[in-house]
Amino acid sequence: MRYGMGAEVLQDISFTLDPGSFHFLTGPSGAGKTSLLKLLYLAHRPSRGLVTMFGDDVTSAPRSALPRLRRRIGVVFQEYRLLDHMSAIDNVAMPLRIAGGADEAKIREHVEELLIWVGLKDRMHARPPTLSGGEKQRVAIARAVIAKPDLLLADEPTGNVDPDMARRLMHLFVELNKLGTTTVVATHDLELVEEMGGAVMQLSAGGLTHSPAGEGQIRNPHRPHKGLTP
């Protein structure tokens, strides 16, 4: 993958994300973690090679086919990408409202429960400009997981929260993963990676290495959040 006429950011990368697997994506700043995530959430196409998502070749797929695939992906953006004119609760509810088919009262109940779980009970009606960086991060995470996506991608999701909240949020990802969501978390926090366990994909100099097979089990989840149980 390259941007414009620049050098390739990612080179000769090949990997498969098995359904229901959990992976940490690590590497130094500038290694290409965000670029790889952009390929996975279909913001960019590869300059060469093949990308297959949910059985579909997206490399040459028409743009009209991409929204259907994106609806199966939840993304936690590093820069949040919240809508400033909407409250936290409405930002989080948006994926459910767009999907349709759910009663508004049920949507609000589910969203409120999740926002309480991530520590935003008293901030759910606040708008993003009045939230701290850590609060915005938690709203962004709640929005990404609310619809139980098939694939969850998180770009430095614990970068603006304290260690205790970082572990709490990571365990939220683990709960969703245990329900079958394939999960990729990009992070610099190697201590958290070591504590949680799980498979690791490491980017360096445009290349990708994998942890040994069999290291994909995440350790010690908290008691499940009831809004994420089947």
Coordinates of C-alpha atoms in Angstrom, one line a residue:
M1 CA 0.0 0.0 0.0
R2 CA 1.2 3.5 -0.8
Y3 CA -0.2 7.0 -0.6
G4 CA 0.0 8.8 -3.9
M5 CA 3.5 8.5 -5.5
G6 CA 5.2 8.0 -2.1
A7 CA 7.1 4.9 -0.9
E8 CA 5.1 1.8 0.0
V9 CA 3.9 1.9 3.6
L10 CA 3.0 -1.8 3.7
Q11 CA 4.9 -4.3 1.7
D12 CA 4.1 -8.0 0.8
I13 CA 1.8 -8.4 3.8
S14 CA -0.2 -11.6 4.0
F15 CA -2.5 -12.7 6.8
T16 CA -5.9 -14.2 7.6
L17 CA -8.2 -13.2 10.4
D18 CA -10.1 -16.4 11.4
P19 CA -13.7 -15.7 12.4
G20 CA -13.9 -15.1 16.1
S21 CA -10.2 -14.5 16.6
F22 CA -8.6 -11.7 18.7
H23 CA -5.4 -10.0 17.6
F24 CA -3.3 -7.2 18.9
L25 CA -1.5 -5.1 16.2
T26 CA 1.7 -3.6 17.5
G27 CA 4.7 -1.7 16.1
P28 CA 6.5 1.6 16.5
S29 CA 5.0 4.9 15.4
G30 CA 5.0 5.2 11.6
A31 CA 5.1 1.4 11.1
G32 CA 1.8 1.4 9.3
K33 CA -0.7 0.3 12.0
T34 CA -3.3 2.9 11.0
S35 CA -2.7 2.3 7.3
L36 CA -3.4 -1.4 7.8
L37 CA -6.6 -0.7 9.7
K38 CA -7.7 1.6 6.9
L39 CA -7.4 -1.3 4.5
L40 CA -9.4 -3.5 6.8
Y41 CA -12.3 -1.0 7.2
L42 CA -12.3 -0.3 3.5
A43 CA -11.2 3.4 3.7
H44 CA -8.4 2.6 1.2
R45 CA -7.8 0.0 -1.4
P46 CA -4.4 -1.7 -1.8
S47 CA -2.1 -0.4 -4.5
R48 CA -1.4 -4.0 -5.4
G49 CA -2.5 -7.4 -4.1
L50 CA -5.8 -8.8 -2.9
V51 CA -8.0 -8.0 0.1
T52 CA -10.9 -10.4 0.8
M53 CA -13.6 -9.5 3.4
F54 CA -16.4 -11.8 4.5
G55 CA -15.8 -13.9 1.4
D56 CA -15.9 -10.9 -1.0
D57 CA -13.0 -9.6 -3.1
V58 CA -13.0 -5.9 -2.2
T59 CA -9.9 -5.0 -4.2
S60 CA -12.0 -4.5 -7.4
A61 CA -15.5 -4.4 -5.9
P62 CA -17.6 -1.4 -7.0
R63 CA -18.0 1.4 -4.5
S64 CA -21.7 0.6 -4.3
A65 CA -20.9 -2.7 -2.6
L66 CA -18.7 -1.2 0.1
P67 CA -21.5 0.2 2.4
R68 CA -23.0 -3.2 2.9
L69 CA -19.6 -4.6 4.0
R70 CA -18.9 -1.6 6.2
R71 CA -22.1 -2.1 8.2
R72 CA -20.5 -5.4 9.4
I73 CA -17.5 -3.5 10.8
G74 CA -17.2 -1.5 14.0
V75 CA -14.3 1.0 14.1
V76 CA -12.8 2.9 17.0
F77 CA -11.0 5.8 15.4
Q78 CA -7.9 7.3 17.1
E79 CA -9.4 10.8 16.5
Y80 CA -12.9 9.7 17.7
R81 CA -15.0 11.1 14.8
L82 CA -18.0 11.9 16.9
L83 CA -20.7 14.3 15.7
D84 CA -20.4 17.4 17.8
H85 CA -24.1 18.5 17.4
M86 CA -25.3 15.2 18.9
S87 CA -25.2 14.0 22.5
A88 CA -23.1 11.1 23.6
I89 CA -26.2 8.8 23.7
D90 CA -27.2 9.8 20.2
N91 CA -23.7 9.3 18.8
V92 CA -23.7 5.8 20.3
A93 CA -27.3 5.0 19.1
M94 CA -26.6 6.0 15.5
P95 CA -25.5 2.5 14.2
L96 CA -28.6 0.9 15.7
R97 CA -30.9 3.6 14.2
I98 CA -29.3 3.3 10.8
A99 CA -29.7 -0.4 10.8
G100 CA -33.3 -0.1 11.7
G101 CA -35.6 -2.8 13.0
A102 CA -35.3 -2.0 16.7
D103 CA -37.7 -0.2 18.9
E104 CA -36.4 3.3 20.0
A105 CA -37.1 2.5 23.7
K106 CA -35.0 -0.7 23.4
I107 CA -32.2 1.3 21.6
R108 CA -32.0 3.9 24.4
E109 CA -32.1 1.2 27.1
H110 CA -29.2 -0.7 25.5
V111 CA -27.2 2.5 24.8
E112 CA -27.7 3.9 28.3
E113 CA -26.6 0.5 29.9
L114 CA -23.5 0.5 27.8
L115 CA -22.6 4.1 28.6
I116 CA -23.1 3.4 32.3
W117 CA -20.8 0.4 32.0
V118 CA -18.0 2.5 30.4
G119 CA -18.3 5.1 33.2
L120 CA -20.4 7.8 31.5
K121 CA -23.6 7.7 33.5
D122 CA -23.5 11.4 34.2
R123 CA -22.2 12.4 30.7
M124 CA -24.5 10.6 28.3
H125 CA -26.5 13.7 27.4
A126 CA -23.3 15.9 27.0
R127 CA -22.1 16.8 23.5
P128 CA -18.6 15.9 22.4
P129 CA -17.1 19.5 22.6
T130 CA -17.8 19.4 26.4
L131 CA -16.2 15.9 26.9
S132 CA -12.6 15.2 27.9
G133 CA -10.4 13.1 25.6
G134 CA -10.9 10.0 27.7
E135 CA -14.7 10.5 27.7
K136 CA -14.7 11.0 23.9
Q137 CA -12.7 7.8 23.6
R138 CA -15.2 5.8 25.6
V139 CA -18.1 7.2 23.6
A140 CA -16.3 6.2 20.4
I141 CA -15.8 2.7 21.7
A142 CA -19.4 2.3 22.8
R143 CA -20.5 3.4 19.3
A144 CA -18.2 0.9 17.7
V145 CA -19.5 -2.1 19.7
I146 CA -23.2 -1.3 20.2
A147 CA -24.3 -3.2 17.1
K148 CA -22.2 -6.3 17.8
P149 CA -20.2 -6.1 14.5
D150 CA -18.7 -9.1 12.8
L151 CA -15.3 -7.3 12.8
L152 CA -14.1 -4.8 15.3
L153 CA -11.1 -2.6 14.6
A154 CA -9.7 -0.3 17.3
D155 CA -6.9 2.2 16.7
E156 CA -5.2 2.9 20.1
P157 CA -8.5 2.7 22.0
T158 CA -6.8 3.0 25.4
G159 CA -4.5 5.9 24.6
N160 CA -6.5 8.6 26.5
V161 CA -7.7 6.7 29.6
D162 CA -6.2 5.6 32.9
P163 CA -4.9 2.1 33.4
D164 CA -7.9 0.8 35.2
M165 CA -10.3 2.1 32.5
A166 CA -8.0 0.8 29.9
R167 CA -8.4 -2.7 31.3
R168 CA -12.1 -2.3 31.6
L169 CA -12.4 -1.2 28.0
M170 CA -10.2 -4.1 26.8
H171 CA -12.4 -6.5 28.7
L172 CA -15.4 -5.1 26.9
F173 CA -13.7 -6.0 23.6
V174 CA -13.0 -9.5 25.0
E175 CA -16.7 -9.9 25.9
L176 CA -17.7 -9.0 22.3
N177 CA -15.0 -11.3 21.0
K178 CA -16.4 -14.2 23.0
L179 CA -19.7 -13.7 21.2
G180 CA -17.9 -14.3 17.9
T181 CA -16.7 -10.9 16.8
T182 CA -13.3 -10.9 15.1
T183 CA -11.2 -8.3 16.9
V184 CA -8.1 -6.3 16.0
V185 CA -6.7 -3.8 18.5
A186 CA -3.8 -1.6 17.5
T187 CA -1.8 -0.4 20.5
H188 CA 1.5 0.8 21.8
D189 CA 0.7 -0.6 25.3
L190 CA 2.9 -3.7 25.3
E191 CA 2.3 -4.2 29.1
L192 CA -1.5 -4.5 28.4
V193 CA -0.8 -6.9 25.5
E194 CA 1.3 -9.1 27.8
E195 CA -1.3 -8.9 30.6
M196 CA -4.2 -9.8 28.3
G197 CA -2.5 -12.4 26.2
G198 CA -3.8 -13.2 22.7
A199 CA -2.2 -13.3 19.3
V200 CA 0.1 -10.5 18.2
M201 CA 0.7 -9.1 14.7
Q202 CA 3.7 -6.8 14.7
L203 CA 4.5 -4.3 12.0
S204 CA 8.1 -3.2 11.4
A205 CA 9.6 -1.5 8.3
G206 CA 6.5 -2.2 6.3
G207 CA 6.5 -5.9 7.0
L208 CA 4.3 -8.0 9.3
T209 CA 5.2 -10.9 11.7
H210 CA 2.8 -13.0 13.7
S211 CA 2.9 -14.5 17.2
P212 CA 3.1 -18.3 17.2
A213 CA -0.1 -20.2 16.5
G214 CA -2.2 -21.1 19.6
E215 CA -1.7 -17.7 21.4
G216 CA -5.1 -16.4 20.5
Q217 CA -6.8 -16.9 23.8
I218 CA -7.5 -13.8 25.8
R219 CA -7.1 -14.2 29.6
N220 CA -9.3 -13.2 32.6
P221 CA -12.3 -11.4 31.3
H222 CA -14.5 -9.4 33.8
R223 CA -18.0 -10.6 34.5
P224 CA -19.9 -10.1 31.2
H225 CA -21.8 -6.9 30.6
K226 CA -25.4 -8.2 30.2
G227 CA -26.1 -6.0 27.2
L228 CA -23.6 -8.1 25.3
T229 CA -24.8 -11.5 26.2
P230 CA -26.8 -13.5 23.6

